[in-house]
Amino acid sequence: MKYFVRTYGCQMNVADSNEMSRHLRAHGLVETLDQDDASVILVNTCTVRQHAEDRAFSEIGRLKKWKAKRPGRKVVVTGCAAERTKEYLEDRFPFIDLVVGAKSIENFEQMAQRLLDRRETDEELDYAVPAIDDKVAAFVTIMRGCNYSCTYCIVPSVRGREIYHSMDQILGEVRDRVREGSREITLLGQTVNSYRHEQYRFAGLLRAVAAEDGVDRVRFISPHPYYMNDRVIEAMAEVPEICEGLHLPVQSGSNTMLKAMARNYTREQYVMLIEKMRRAMPEMALSTDIIVGFPGETEEEFQQTLSLIEELHFDWGFIFKYSTREGTPAAQLESYPEQLIEERHQRCLELMDRIALDRRLRLVGTTQDVLVEADNFGRTCANYKVHINGREAQARQGAALRNIAPGEEVSVRITNAHRATLEGELQDGNVTFENFRQEDTAGAHSRER
Ligand code: SAM
Ligand code: SF4
């Protein structure tokens, strides 16, 4: 029996989908990338913004026909929108077989087992050896839920309060992922650096994960500025495996807006924190989340967000249009017309694109260590995406190219930059010319350069 997964939303959802996939595979199911081939479809939903929820609901609507095409097909809907709108989903889409809200993901295994045991199909179970997750870069969830109450955000109500996984569980999962071929581990949580379990805190966890055999890189997402303390900064600066790339959501550059959003820091505190981190890690890459068009945001307050982007030179940013989420404190406030929010969104994106390109252009001519994730694609430790070029041309010229496999770290000379990616060529040391006669080798090398 085959299953197909569609995931909406953040990395947390991707990690949840991976975890649910592992349970399905342990149950003998096999993943397919073709939904027509599947007997079970799992739609993992997001509700952070209305747009994400609408997309998931229209996909679920289309599954009525998909389900009718073959007896025994099952539709499973999971995640944050499933948590928020469980009853509505069951009313509007009565063909759904199982709804698993975000707070119940940890019970998915038992719930799915009950569903699959109720088999009405005569399909043979395919007891193929469960496929393994062969991703070079894996997510490991270290905590669920959020104890904050940012006034725009639905997450605390759909995911509940913070629950932390134990150090043993986390390290066990890290070892599982390494055994399956992962080299890079991204620790996940809504405010990932607020982690606390028994005597352990986030900085200690980071060091412990980095010390695991086979772990070459450790990242984390999303930290909250409040918990970015000196111990975390020291761990990042001291331990080579902990990547010097930081995604630190700021949301706004205006203190009035930060207060209205109930973020518990000011613009000045955020700037001081970044300056401190850049002193400790001059090459650190920085990305962020920003919301534009929060209720009451004046043009001047919006411009403070633009000036913060100029001041801090973010390497990348996710710019979100404010979306009213029912039940949140900000939903009581009058929101702006879509046109105004869209206009600010465009202005912010344009600026972020320009700054992001500047940040990447300064890397042209440098050599970077790139962890290969897929064909000719990988990322630097600071988290810049790199396309590795020129290999087809080298192959055409007769060079015997060393195969670069996912999981391998290679040296790449950066030759070009775009707003979201870098391009580069493998350093000569990565190219072998053993097909060439000995006396041709020097010529081949110079030709390739
Ligand atoms: N917990 C993380 C944090 O606080 O940084 C982020 C979690 S949230 C899923 C990801 C991003 O979505 C937030 O950083 C915020 O920028 C954005 N977001 C959350 N609620 C939103 C809303 N109602 N409208 C627009 N963007 C929103
Ligand atoms: Fe939402 Fe704020 Fe919690 Fe992040 S910290 S999940 S934005 S409430």
Coordinates of C-alpha atoms and ligand atoms in Angstrom, one line a residue:
M1 CA 0.0 0.0 0.0
K2 CA 1.4 3.4 -0.9
Y3 CA 1.0 6.8 0.7
F4 CA 1.4 10.3 -0.5
V5 CA 2.2 13.3 1.7
R6 CA 1.4 17.0 1.0
T7 CA 2.9 19.4 3.6
Y8 CA 2.0 23.1 4.0
G9 CA 3.7 25.6 6.2
C10 CA 6.9 25.7 8.2
Q11 CA 9.9 23.4 8.9
M12 CA 8.1 22.2 12.0
N13 CA 5.4 20.8 9.7
V14 CA 8.0 19.2 7.4
A15 CA 9.5 17.6 10.5
D16 CA 6.1 16.3 11.6
S17 CA 5.4 15.0 8.1
N18 CA 8.7 13.1 8.2
E19 CA 7.9 11.7 11.6
M20 CA 4.4 10.5 10.4
S21 CA 6.0 9.1 7.3
R22 CA 8.3 7.0 9.4
H23 CA 5.3 5.6 11.3
L24 CA 3.5 4.8 8.0
R25 CA 6.6 3.1 6.7
A26 CA 7.1 1.1 9.9
H27 CA 3.5 -0.1 9.3
G28 CA 4.6 -1.4 5.9
L29 CA 3.5 1.4 3.7
V30 CA 5.7 2.8 0.9
E31 CA 5.9 6.4 0.0
T32 CA 5.0 7.5 -3.6
L33 CA 5.4 10.9 -5.2
D34 CA 2.5 10.3 -7.4
Q35 CA -0.8 10.9 -5.7
D36 CA -2.7 8.8 -8.3
D37 CA -0.7 5.8 -7.2
A38 CA -1.5 6.2 -3.5
S39 CA -4.0 4.6 -1.3
V40 CA -3.5 6.9 1.6
I41 CA -3.1 10.7 1.3
L42 CA -1.9 12.7 4.3
V43 CA -2.4 16.5 4.1
N44 CA -0.4 18.2 6.8
T45 CA -2.0 21.7 7.1
C46 CA -0.9 25.1 8.3
T47 CA -3.0 27.9 9.8
V48 CA -0.5 30.6 10.5
R49 CA -1.9 32.7 7.7
Q50 CA -5.3 32.5 6.1
H51 CA -3.8 31.9 2.7
A52 CA -2.1 28.7 3.8
E53 CA -5.3 27.4 5.3
D54 CA -7.3 28.2 2.2
R55 CA -4.9 26.3 0.0
A56 CA -5.0 23.2 2.1
F57 CA -8.8 23.3 2.2
S58 CA -9.2 23.6 -1.5
E59 CA -6.8 20.6 -1.9
I60 CA -8.8 18.6 0.6
G61 CA -12.0 19.4 -1.5
R62 CA -10.4 17.9 -4.6
L63 CA -9.6 14.7 -2.7
K64 CA -13.3 13.7 -2.8
K65 CA -12.9 12.7 -6.4
W66 CA -9.5 11.1 -5.8
K67 CA -11.0 9.0 -3.0
A68 CA -14.0 7.9 -5.1
K69 CA -11.8 6.5 -7.9
R70 CA -10.6 3.5 -5.9
P71 CA -12.2 1.7 -3.0
G72 CA -10.4 1.7 0.3
R73 CA -8.6 5.0 -0.2
K74 CA -8.0 7.0 2.9
V75 CA -7.7 10.7 3.5
V76 CA -5.8 11.8 6.6
V77 CA -5.7 15.5 7.5
T78 CA -3.2 16.6 10.2
G79 CA -1.5 19.7 11.5
C80 CA -2.4 23.2 12.8
A81 CA -5.5 23.9 10.6
A82 CA -6.7 20.5 11.6
E83 CA -6.4 21.4 15.2
R84 CA -8.1 24.7 14.8
T85 CA -11.0 23.6 12.6
K86 CA -11.5 19.9 13.4
E87 CA -15.3 20.0 13.6
Y88 CA -15.6 22.3 10.5
L89 CA -13.4 19.9 8.5
E90 CA -15.4 16.9 9.5
D91 CA -18.7 18.7 8.6
R92 CA -17.5 20.2 5.3
F93 CA -15.5 17.2 4.1
P94 CA -17.3 14.1 5.5
F95 CA -15.1 11.8 3.4
I96 CA -12.0 12.5 5.6
D97 CA -11.1 9.3 7.4
L98 CA -8.9 10.7 10.1
V99 CA -8.2 14.2 11.5
V100 CA -5.1 14.6 13.7
G101 CA -4.6 18.0 15.2
A102 CA -1.2 19.5 15.8
K103 CA -1.4 18.8 19.6
S104 CA -1.9 15.1 18.9
I105 CA 0.9 14.5 16.4
E106 CA 2.7 12.4 19.0
N107 CA -0.3 10.0 19.1
F108 CA -0.3 9.7 15.3
E109 CA 1.2 6.2 15.4
Q110 CA -1.7 4.7 17.4
M111 CA -4.4 6.7 15.5
A112 CA -3.0 5.7 12.1
Q113 CA -2.7 2.1 13.2
R114 CA -6.4 2.0 14.2
L115 CA -7.3 3.5 10.8
L116 CA -5.1 1.1 8.8
D117 CA -6.3 -1.9 10.7
R118 CA -9.9 -1.0 9.6
R119 CA -8.9 -2.1 6.1
E120 CA -11.8 -2.3 3.6
T121 CA -9.5 -2.9 0.7
D122 CA -8.3 -6.2 -0.7
E123 CA -5.0 -4.6 -1.7
E124 CA -1.9 -6.6 -0.7
L125 CA 0.3 -4.8 1.8
D126 CA 3.6 -4.2 0.3
Y127 CA 6.0 -5.4 3.0
A128 CA 9.0 -3.9 1.3
V129 CA 11.8 -3.0 3.7
P130 CA 10.8 0.4 4.9
A131 CA 12.5 3.1 2.9
I132 CA 14.9 5.1 4.8
D133 CA 15.0 8.9 5.0
D134 CA 18.2 9.5 3.0
K135 CA 18.2 13.2 3.4
V136 CA 21.6 14.7 4.1
A137 CA 20.0 17.4 6.1
A138 CA 17.4 16.2 8.7
F139 CA 15.1 17.9 11.1
V140 CA 14.9 16.9 14.8
T141 CA 12.0 18.3 16.8
I142 CA 13.3 19.2 20.4
M143 CA 10.1 20.9 21.7
R144 CA 6.5 21.4 20.8
G145 CA 4.2 24.3 21.5
C146 CA 4.9 27.9 22.5
N147 CA 4.6 29.8 25.8
Y148 CA 4.5 33.2 24.1
S149 CA 1.5 35.1 23.1
C150 CA 2.5 37.3 20.2
T151 CA -0.8 39.2 19.5
Y152 CA -1.0 38.2 15.8
C153 CA -0.1 34.5 16.2
I154 CA -2.4 31.4 16.3
V155 CA 0.4 28.9 17.1
P156 CA 0.1 28.9 20.9
S157 CA -3.6 28.1 20.6
V158 CA -3.2 25.3 18.0
R159 CA 0.0 23.8 19.3
G160 CA -0.4 24.4 23.0
R161 CA 2.2 25.2 25.6
E162 CA 5.8 24.2 25.5
I163 CA 6.7 20.5 26.0
Y164 CA 10.3 19.5 25.7
H165 CA 11.7 16.2 24.5
S166 CA 14.4 14.7 26.8
M167 CA 18.0 14.9 25.9
D168 CA 18.1 11.1 25.5
Q169 CA 15.2 11.1 23.1
I170 CA 16.8 13.9 21.0
L171 CA 20.2 12.3 20.9
G172 CA 18.6 9.0 20.0
E173 CA 16.8 10.6 17.1
V174 CA 20.0 12.3 16.0
R175 CA 21.8 8.9 15.9
D176 CA 18.9 7.4 13.9
R177 CA 19.1 10.2 11.3
V178 CA 22.9 9.9 11.1
R179 CA 22.5 6.1 10.5
E180 CA 20.1 6.9 7.7
G181 CA 22.7 9.1 6.1
S182 CA 22.2 12.6 7.5
R183 CA 25.2 14.8 8.1
E184 CA 23.4 18.0 9.1
I185 CA 20.9 18.2 11.9
T186 CA 18.5 21.1 12.3
L187 CA 16.9 21.3 15.8
L188 CA 13.4 22.5 15.6
G189 CA 11.0 24.3 18.0
Q190 CA 8.8 27.4 17.9
T191 CA 11.2 29.2 20.3
V192 CA 13.8 26.5 20.0
N193 CA 16.4 28.2 22.3
S194 CA 14.0 28.3 25.2
Y195 CA 14.6 24.5 25.5
R196 CA 14.9 23.3 29.1
H197 CA 14.7 19.7 30.3
E198 CA 16.0 18.5 33.7
Q199 CA 19.4 20.1 34.1
Y200 CA 19.9 20.8 30.4
R201 CA 19.4 24.1 28.5
F202 CA 19.7 24.9 24.9
A203 CA 23.5 25.7 24.8
G204 CA 24.3 22.3 26.4
L205 CA 22.0 20.5 24.0
L206 CA 23.7 22.2 21.0
R207 CA 27.1 21.1 22.2
A208 CA 25.9 17.6 22.9
V209 CA 24.3 17.2 19.4
A210 CA 27.5 18.6 17.8
A211 CA 29.6 16.1 19.6
E212 CA 27.7 13.1 18.2
D213 CA 29.7 11.0 15.8
G214 CA 28.7 11.6 12.2
V215 CA 27.2 15.0 12.8
D216 CA 29.1 17.5 10.7
R217 CA 26.7 20.5 11.0
V218 CA 24.1 21.6 13.6
R219 CA 21.5 24.3 12.9
F220 CA 18.4 25.4 14.8
I221 CA 15.2 27.2 14.0
S222 CA 13.4 29.4 15.1
P223 CA 15.2 30.9 18.0
H224 CA 13.6 33.8 20.0
P225 CA 15.8 36.9 20.6
Y226 CA 15.0 36.8 24.4
Y227 CA 16.8 33.4 24.8
M228 CA 19.8 34.2 22.6
N229 CA 22.1 34.3 25.7
D230 CA 25.9 34.3 25.9
R231 CA 26.1 30.6 26.4
V232 CA 24.4 30.0 23.1
I233 CA 26.5 32.6 21.4
E234 CA 29.7 31.0 22.8
A235 CA 28.6 27.5 21.7
M236 CA 28.0 28.8 18.2
A237 CA 31.4 30.7 18.1
E238 CA 33.4 27.9 19.7
V239 CA 32.1 24.6 18.2
P240 CA 33.0 24.2 14.5
E241 CA 30.0 21.9 13.9
I242 CA 27.5 24.5 15.1
C243 CA 26.8 26.6 12.0
E244 CA 27.3 30.3 12.0
G245 CA 24.0 31.0 10.3
L246 CA 21.1 32.5 12.3
H247 CA 17.5 32.8 11.5
L248 CA 16.2 35.3 14.1
P249 CA 12.7 36.6 13.6
V250 CA 12.5 40.3 14.3
Q251 CA 8.9 41.0 13.0
S252 CA 9.2 44.8 12.9
G253 CA 11.8 47.6 13.2
S254 CA 9.4 49.8 15.1
N255 CA 9.2 49.7 18.9
T256 CA 5.6 50.7 18.8
M257 CA 4.8 47.7 16.6
L258 CA 7.0 45.4 18.6
K259 CA 5.1 46.4 21.7
A260 CA 1.7 46.0 20.0
M261 CA 2.8 42.5 18.8
A262 CA 3.9 41.7 22.4
R263 CA 7.4 40.8 21.3
N264 CA 9.4 41.3 24.5
Y265 CA 12.4 43.2 23.0
T266 CA 13.0 46.6 21.4
R267 CA 14.7 47.4 18.1
E268 CA 17.8 48.6 20.0
Q269 CA 18.0 45.4 22.0
Y270 CA 17.8 43.3 18.8
V271 CA 20.4 45.4 17.1
M272 CA 22.8 45.1 20.1
L273 CA 22.3 41.4 20.1
I274 CA 23.2 41.1 16.4
E275 CA 26.2 43.4 16.9
K276 CA 27.4 41.2 19.7
M277 CA 27.0 38.0 17.7
R278 CA 28.8 39.6 14.7
R279 CA 31.7 40.5 16.9
A280 CA 31.9 36.8 18.0
M281 CA 31.2 35.5 14.5
P282 CA 32.2 38.0 11.8
E283 CA 31.0 35.8 9.0
M284 CA 27.7 34.9 10.5
A285 CA 24.8 34.9 8.0
L286 CA 21.6 36.4 9.4
S287 CA 18.0 35.9 8.2
T288 CA 14.7 37.0 9.7
D289 CA 10.9 37.0 9.6
I290 CA 9.0 40.3 9.1
I291 CA 5.3 41.1 9.2
V292 CA 4.1 44.1 7.3
G293 CA 0.7 45.8 7.6
F294 CA 0.1 44.9 11.3
P295 CA -3.1 46.8 12.4
G296 CA -2.2 50.4 13.1
E297 CA 1.3 50.3 11.5
T298 CA 1.8 53.9 10.2
E299 CA 3.9 54.7 7.1
E300 CA 6.7 55.9 9.5
E301 CA 6.6 52.7 11.5
F302 CA 6.8 50.7 8.3
Q303 CA 9.8 52.7 7.3
Q304 CA 11.5 51.8 10.5
T305 CA 11.3 48.2 9.4
L306 CA 12.9 49.2 6.1
S307 CA 15.6 51.1 7.9
L308 CA 16.3 48.1 10.2
I309 CA 16.9 45.9 7.1
E310 CA 19.3 48.6 5.8
E311 CA 21.0 48.8 9.1
L312 CA 21.5 45.1 9.8
H313 CA 22.0 43.9 6.2
F314 CA 20.1 40.7 6.5
D315 CA 21.2 37.9 4.2
W316 CA 17.6 36.9 3.7
G317 CA 14.2 37.5 5.1
F318 CA 10.7 36.1 4.9
I319 CA 8.4 39.0 4.5
F320 CA 4.8 38.2 5.5
K321 CA 1.7 40.2 4.9
Y322 CA -0.3 40.5 8.1
S323 CA -3.1 38.0 8.2
T324 CA -5.9 38.2 10.7
R325 CA -6.2 35.0 12.7
E326 CA -9.5 34.6 14.5
G327 CA -9.2 34.3 18.3
T328 CA -5.9 36.2 18.5
P329 CA -5.7 39.6 20.3
A330 CA -4.8 41.4 17.1
A331 CA -8.0 40.2 15.5
Q332 CA -9.9 42.7 17.6
L333 CA -8.0 45.5 15.9
E334 CA -9.1 47.0 12.6
S335 CA -7.0 45.7 9.8
Y336 CA -5.7 47.6 6.8
P337 CA -7.1 47.1 3.3
E338 CA -5.2 44.3 1.3
Q339 CA -4.0 46.9 -1.2
L340 CA -2.0 48.8 1.4
I341 CA -0.5 45.7 2.9
E342 CA 0.4 44.4 -0.6
E343 CA 2.1 47.7 -1.4
R344 CA 4.2 47.6 1.7
H345 CA 5.0 43.9 1.1
Q346 CA 6.3 44.8 -2.4
R347 CA 8.5 47.7 -1.1
C348 CA 9.9 45.5 1.7
L349 CA 10.6 42.6 -0.7
E350 CA 12.4 44.9 -3.2
L351 CA 14.7 46.2 -0.4
M352 CA 15.3 42.8 1.0
D353 CA 16.2 41.4 -2.5
R354 CA 18.7 44.3 -3.0
I355 CA 20.4 43.8 0.4
A356 CA 20.4 40.0 0.0
L357 CA 22.1 40.3 -3.4
D358 CA 24.8 42.7 -1.9
R359 CA 25.5 40.2 0.9
R360 CA 26.0 37.4 -1.6
L361 CA 28.1 39.5 -4.1
R362 CA 30.7 40.0 -1.4
L363 CA 31.3 36.3 -1.5
V364 CA 32.2 36.1 -5.2
G365 CA 35.8 35.1 -5.5
T366 CA 35.9 33.3 -2.1
T367 CA 36.1 29.6 -1.6
Q368 CA 33.4 28.0 0.5
D369 CA 32.9 24.5 2.0
V370 CA 29.7 23.2 0.6
L371 CA 27.8 20.2 1.9
V372 CA 26.3 18.5 -1.1
E373 CA 22.6 17.7 -0.8
A374 CA 21.5 16.8 -4.3
D375 CA 22.8 16.9 -7.8
N376 CA 25.2 19.9 -8.0
F377 CA 23.5 21.6 -5.1
G378 CA 24.5 22.2 -1.5
R379 CA 24.8 24.8 1.2
T380 CA 27.6 26.5 3.0
C381 CA 27.9 26.3 6.8
A382 CA 26.4 29.8 7.1
N383 CA 23.5 28.5 5.1
Y384 CA 24.0 30.1 1.7
K385 CA 22.6 27.9 -1.1
V386 CA 25.1 27.1 -3.8
H387 CA 24.7 25.7 -7.3
I388 CA 27.8 23.9 -8.5
N389 CA 28.3 24.8 -12.1
G390 CA 30.7 23.8 -14.9
R391 CA 30.7 20.1 -14.4
E392 CA 28.9 19.4 -17.6
A393 CA 31.4 21.5 -19.5
Q394 CA 34.3 19.8 -17.8
A395 CA 32.8 16.4 -18.7
R396 CA 32.4 17.4 -22.3
Q397 CA 36.0 18.4 -22.4
G398 CA 36.9 14.9 -21.3
A399 CA 37.7 15.4 -17.6
A400 CA 37.0 12.3 -15.5
L401 CA 34.9 14.1 -12.9
R402 CA 35.0 12.7 -9.4
N403 CA 31.4 11.9 -8.5
I404 CA 30.2 14.3 -5.9
A405 CA 27.7 12.5 -3.7
P406 CA 25.1 13.8 -1.3
G407 CA 26.6 14.1 2.1
E408 CA 30.1 15.0 0.9
E409 CA 31.7 18.4 1.7
V410 CA 33.5 20.0 -1.2
S411 CA 35.4 23.2 -1.8
V412 CA 33.6 25.6 -4.2
R413 CA 35.0 28.8 -5.7
I414 CA 32.1 31.3 -5.8
T415 CA 31.8 32.8 -9.3
N416 CA 28.4 34.5 -9.3
A417 CA 25.7 35.6 -6.9
H418 CA 21.9 36.1 -7.1
R419 CA 19.5 37.3 -4.4
A420 CA 18.8 33.8 -3.0
T421 CA 21.7 31.7 -4.3
L422 CA 25.3 31.5 -5.2
E423 CA 27.0 29.8 -8.1
G424 CA 30.4 28.3 -8.1
E425 CA 32.8 25.8 -9.5
L426 CA 34.5 22.9 -7.8
Q427 CA 38.1 23.7 -6.8
D428 CA 40.6 21.8 -9.0
G429 CA 41.4 19.5 -6.1
N430 CA 38.0 18.0 -6.6
V431 CA 38.4 17.2 -10.2
T432 CA 40.5 14.2 -11.3
F433 CA 41.9 13.7 -14.7
E434 CA 43.0 10.2 -14.5
N435 CA 41.6 9.4 -18.0
F436 CA 44.2 11.7 -19.4
R437 CA 47.7 10.5 -20.3
Q438 CA 50.2 11.7 -17.6
E439 CA 51.8 14.3 -19.9
D440 CA 48.3 15.8 -20.7
T441 CA 47.3 16.4 -17.1
A442 CA 48.9 19.8 -16.6
G443 CA 47.4 21.1 -19.8
A444 CA 44.0 19.7 -18.9
H445 CA 44.1 21.5 -15.5
S446 CA 44.9 24.8 -17.1
R447 CA 42.3 24.4 -19.7
E448 CA 39.6 23.8 -17.0
R449 CA 40.5 26.9 -15.1
Ligands
SAM1 N1 8.0 30.8 16.6 C1 8.7 31.5 15.6 C2 9.0 32.9 16.1 O1 8.4 33.4 16.9 O2 9.9 33.4 15.6 C3 7.9 31.6 14.3 C4 6.7 30.8 14.1 S1 5.6 31.4 12.9 C5 5.0 29.9 12.3 C6 6.6 31.9 11.6 C7 6.4 33.3 11.2 O3 5.1 33.5 10.7 C8 6.5 34.3 12.3 O4 7.8 34.6 12.6 C9 5.8 35.5 11.8 O5 6.6 36.4 11.1 C10 4.8 34.9 10.8 N2 3.4 35.0 11.3 C11 2.9 34.4 12.3 N3 1.6 34.8 12.5 C12 1.3 35.6 11.4 C13 0.1 36.4 11.0 N4 -1.0 36.3 11.7 N5 0.2 37.1 9.9 C14 1.4 37.2 9.2 N6 2.5 36.5 9.5 C15 2.5 35.8 10.6
SF4_2 FE1 3.9 32.6 17.5 FE2 5.2 34.4 18.9 FE3 5.1 31.8 19.7 FE4 6.5 32.5 17.5 S1 6.9 33.1 19.7 S2 5.1 30.8 17.7 S3 5.3 34.2 16.7 S4 3.4 33.2 19.6

